[in-house]
PDB file of C-alpha atoms in Angstrom:
ATOM      1  CA  ILE A   1       1.081 -15.297  -4.620  1.00 92.00           C
ATOM      2  CA  ILE A   2       2.421 -11.468  -4.024  1.00 94.00           C
ATOM      3  CA  GLY A   3       0.925  -9.848  -7.035  1.00 96.00           C
ATOM      4  CA  VAL A   4       0.288 -10.250 -10.775  1.00 95.00           C
ATOM      5  CA  ILE A   5       1.504  -7.630 -13.828  1.00 95.00           C
ATOM      6  CA  ARG A   6      -1.003  -7.838 -16.628  1.00 92.00           C
ATOM      7  CA  ASN A   7       0.948  -8.322 -20.061  1.00 83.00           C
ATOM      8  CA  LYS A   8      -1.119  -7.753 -23.611  1.00 78.00           C
ATOM      9  CA  ALA A   9      -1.339 -11.463 -24.511  1.00 70.00           C
ATOM     10  CA  ALA A  10      -4.030 -11.503 -21.700  1.00 71.00           C
ATOM     11  CA  GLY A  11      -2.193 -13.116 -19.406  1.00 82.00           C
ATOM     12  CA  GLU A  12      -0.147 -11.519 -16.484  1.00 94.00           C
ATOM     13  CA  ILE A  13       3.272 -12.312 -14.583  1.00 95.00           C
ATOM     14  CA  THR A  14       2.781 -13.536 -11.138  1.00 96.00           C
ATOM     15  CA  LEU A  15       5.251 -12.775  -8.560  1.00 96.00           C
ATOM     16  CA  THR A  16       5.888 -15.298  -5.594  1.00 95.00           C
ATOM     17  CA  ARG A  17       7.575 -15.243  -2.554  1.00 92.00           C
ATOM     18  CA  GLU A  18       8.632 -18.595  -3.261  1.00 95.00           C
ATOM     19  CA  ALA A  19      12.345 -19.399  -3.373  1.00 96.00           C
ATOM     20  CA  CYS A  20      13.613 -19.111  -6.663  1.00 96.00           C
ATOM     21  CA  LYS A  21      15.615 -22.642  -7.604  1.00 96.00           C
ATOM     22  CA  ALA A  22      17.763 -21.203 -10.092  1.00 95.00           C
ATOM     23  CA  ASP A  23      18.785 -18.400  -7.917  1.00 95.00           C
ATOM     24  CA  PRO A  24      18.003 -18.627  -3.803  1.00 95.00           C
ATOM     25  CA  SER A  25      18.491 -14.930  -3.490  1.00 95.00           C
ATOM     26  CA  MET A  26      15.659 -13.785  -5.610  1.00 97.00           C
ATOM     27  CA  SER A  27      11.932 -15.180  -5.739  1.00 96.00           C
ATOM     28  CA  LEU A  28       9.848 -16.939  -8.313  1.00 97.00           C
ATOM     29  CA  VAL A  29       7.985 -15.761 -10.938  1.00 97.00           C
ATOM     30  CA  PHE A  30       6.192 -17.111 -13.800  1.00 97.00           C
ATOM     31  CA  VAL A  31       4.349 -15.741 -17.097  1.00 95.00           C
ATOM     32  CA  ARG A  32       0.335 -17.761 -17.121  1.00 91.00           C
ATOM     33  CA  ASN A  33      -1.707 -17.162 -20.506  1.00 86.00           C
ATOM     34  CA  GLU A  34      -4.776 -16.995 -20.716  1.00 81.00           C
ATOM     35  CA  GLY A  35      -5.649 -20.290 -21.008  1.00 82.00           C
ATOM     36  CA  GLY A  36      -3.979 -20.701 -17.315  1.00 86.00           C
ATOM     37  CA  LYS A  37      -0.820 -22.681 -19.178  1.00 89.00           C
ATOM     38  CA  ILE A  38       2.526 -21.350 -17.762  1.00 93.00           C
ATOM     39  CA  SER A  39       4.657 -20.409 -20.749  1.00 91.00           C
ATOM     40  CA  LEU A  40       7.592 -19.131 -18.723  1.00 94.00           C
ATOM     41  CA  ALA A  41       9.116 -19.409 -15.226  1.00 97.00           C
ATOM     42  CA  GLY A  42      12.036 -16.945 -13.612  1.00 97.00           C
ATOM     43  CA  CYS A  43      13.720 -14.824 -10.851  1.00 98.00           C
ATOM     44  CA  TRP A  44      12.511 -12.058  -9.073  1.00 97.00           C
ATOM     45  CA  LYS A  45      13.954  -9.055  -7.187  1.00 96.00           C
ATOM     46  CA  LEU A  46      12.791  -5.501  -5.949  1.00 93.00           C
ATOM     47  CA  VAL A  47      15.392  -3.039  -7.392  1.00 94.00           C
ATOM     48  CA  GLU A  48      14.489   0.165  -6.071  1.00 93.00           C
ATOM     49  CA  TYR A  49      11.374   1.012  -7.860  1.00 92.00           C
ATOM     50  CA  ASN A  50      11.557  -1.638 -10.451  1.00 95.00           C
ATOM     51  CA  ILE A  51      10.415  -5.659 -10.644  1.00 95.00           C
ATOM     52  CA  LEU A  52      14.009  -7.318 -12.098  1.00 97.00           C
ATOM     53  CA  VAL A  53      12.979 -10.346 -13.508  1.00 97.00           C
ATOM     54  CA  LYS A  54      15.676 -12.894 -15.101  1.00 97.00           C
ATOM     55  CA  TRP A  55      13.898 -15.249 -17.348  1.00 96.00           C
ATOM     56  CA  SER A  56      14.394 -18.602 -17.862  1.00 96.00           C
ATOM     57  CA  ASP A  57      15.077 -18.172 -21.277  1.00 96.00           C
ATOM     58  CA  GLY A  58      17.685 -15.862 -20.660  1.00 96.00           C
ATOM     59  CA  ASP A  59      16.200 -12.380 -20.846  1.00 96.00           C
ATOM     60  CA  LEU A  60      16.474  -9.868 -18.572  1.00 96.00           C
ATOM     61  CA  TYR A  61      13.459  -7.444 -17.744  1.00 95.00           C
ATOM     62  CA  SER A  62      12.971  -4.631 -15.164  1.00 96.00           C
ATOM     63  CA  TYR A  63       9.124  -3.731 -14.526  1.00 95.00           C
ATOM     64  CA  PRO A  64       8.093  -0.599 -12.570  1.00 96.00           C
ATOM     65  CA  VAL A  65       6.458  -0.988  -9.355  1.00 94.00           C
ATOM     66  CA  GLU A  66       3.517   0.499  -9.510  1.00 95.00           C
ATOM     67  CA  ASN A  67       2.348  -2.466 -12.363  1.00 95.00           C
ATOM     68  CA  VAL A  68       1.548  -4.301  -9.959  1.00 95.00           C
ATOM     69  CA  GLU A  69      -1.774  -4.962  -8.350  1.00 95.00           C
ATOM     70  CA  PHE A  70      -1.175  -6.515  -4.902  1.00 93.00           C
ATOM     71  CA  SER A  71      -3.100  -9.597  -3.931  1.00 94.00           C
ATOM     72  CA  PRO A  72      -4.973  -8.824  -1.122  1.00 92.00           C
ATOM     73  CA  GLU A  73      -3.648 -10.994   1.247  1.00 90.00           C
ATOM     74  CA  TYR A  74      -0.449  -9.173   0.531  1.00 88.00           C
ATOM     75  CA  ASP A  75      -1.748  -5.818   1.445  1.00 88.00           C
ATOM     76  CA  GLN A  76      -2.814  -7.324   4.764  1.00 89.00           C
ATOM     77  CA  TRP A  77       0.637  -8.665   5.689  1.00 83.00           C
ATOM     78  CA  TYR A  78       1.632  -4.934   4.678  1.00 84.00           C
ATOM     79  CA  ALA A  79      -0.386  -3.159   6.723  1.00 87.00           C
ATOM     80  CA  GLU A  80      -0.299  -5.757   9.143  1.00 87.00           C
ATOM     81  CA  LYS A  81       3.935  -4.766   8.971  1.00 81.00           C
ATOM     82  CA  GLN A  82       3.449  -1.357   8.846  1.00 83.00           C
ATOM     83  CA  ARG A  83       1.015  -1.499  12.246  1.00 85.00           C
ATOM     84  CA  ARG A  84       3.535  -3.365  14.421  1.00 84.00           C
ATOM     85  CA  LYS A  85       6.483  -0.979  13.487  1.00 81.00           C
ATOM     86  CA  GLY A  86       4.462   1.701  14.912  1.00 77.00           C
ATOM     87  CA  GLU A  87       3.799  -0.249  18.296  1.00 68.00           C
ATOM     88  CA  THR A  88       6.181   0.805  20.711  1.00 57.00           C
ATOM     89  CA  PRO A  89       7.902  -1.643  23.182  1.00 55.00           C
ATOM     90  CA  LEU A  90       6.800  -2.329  26.361  1.00 51.00           C
TER      91      LEU A  90
END
C-alpha cells in the first residue's frame, strides 16, 4: 500500500504498487467503504502532481497528490531512496 485518499463516504481510496490487470502500465487502486467492502477498483498513475485514476466503471478522475496520506512503509522506502541518491559511488 502506497497510501490512501479519504473520501466523503467515510471510506478511502487505496493506492497500491500492484500492477493493474486492465492496464499493466498502471497500478491497482480500490475504494474501500467504512465497513471494509471493496466497492470499486481501477488503475492509477502519477501525472505531474496528480493521481490519475481510470475506474472500472469507466469514470476518469484526477486527485491532487497532496491529498494522499502516504503509508509509513512508503515513507520509509522513499526516505531510503532519497538517502541513496545522495551517496557517492566508490
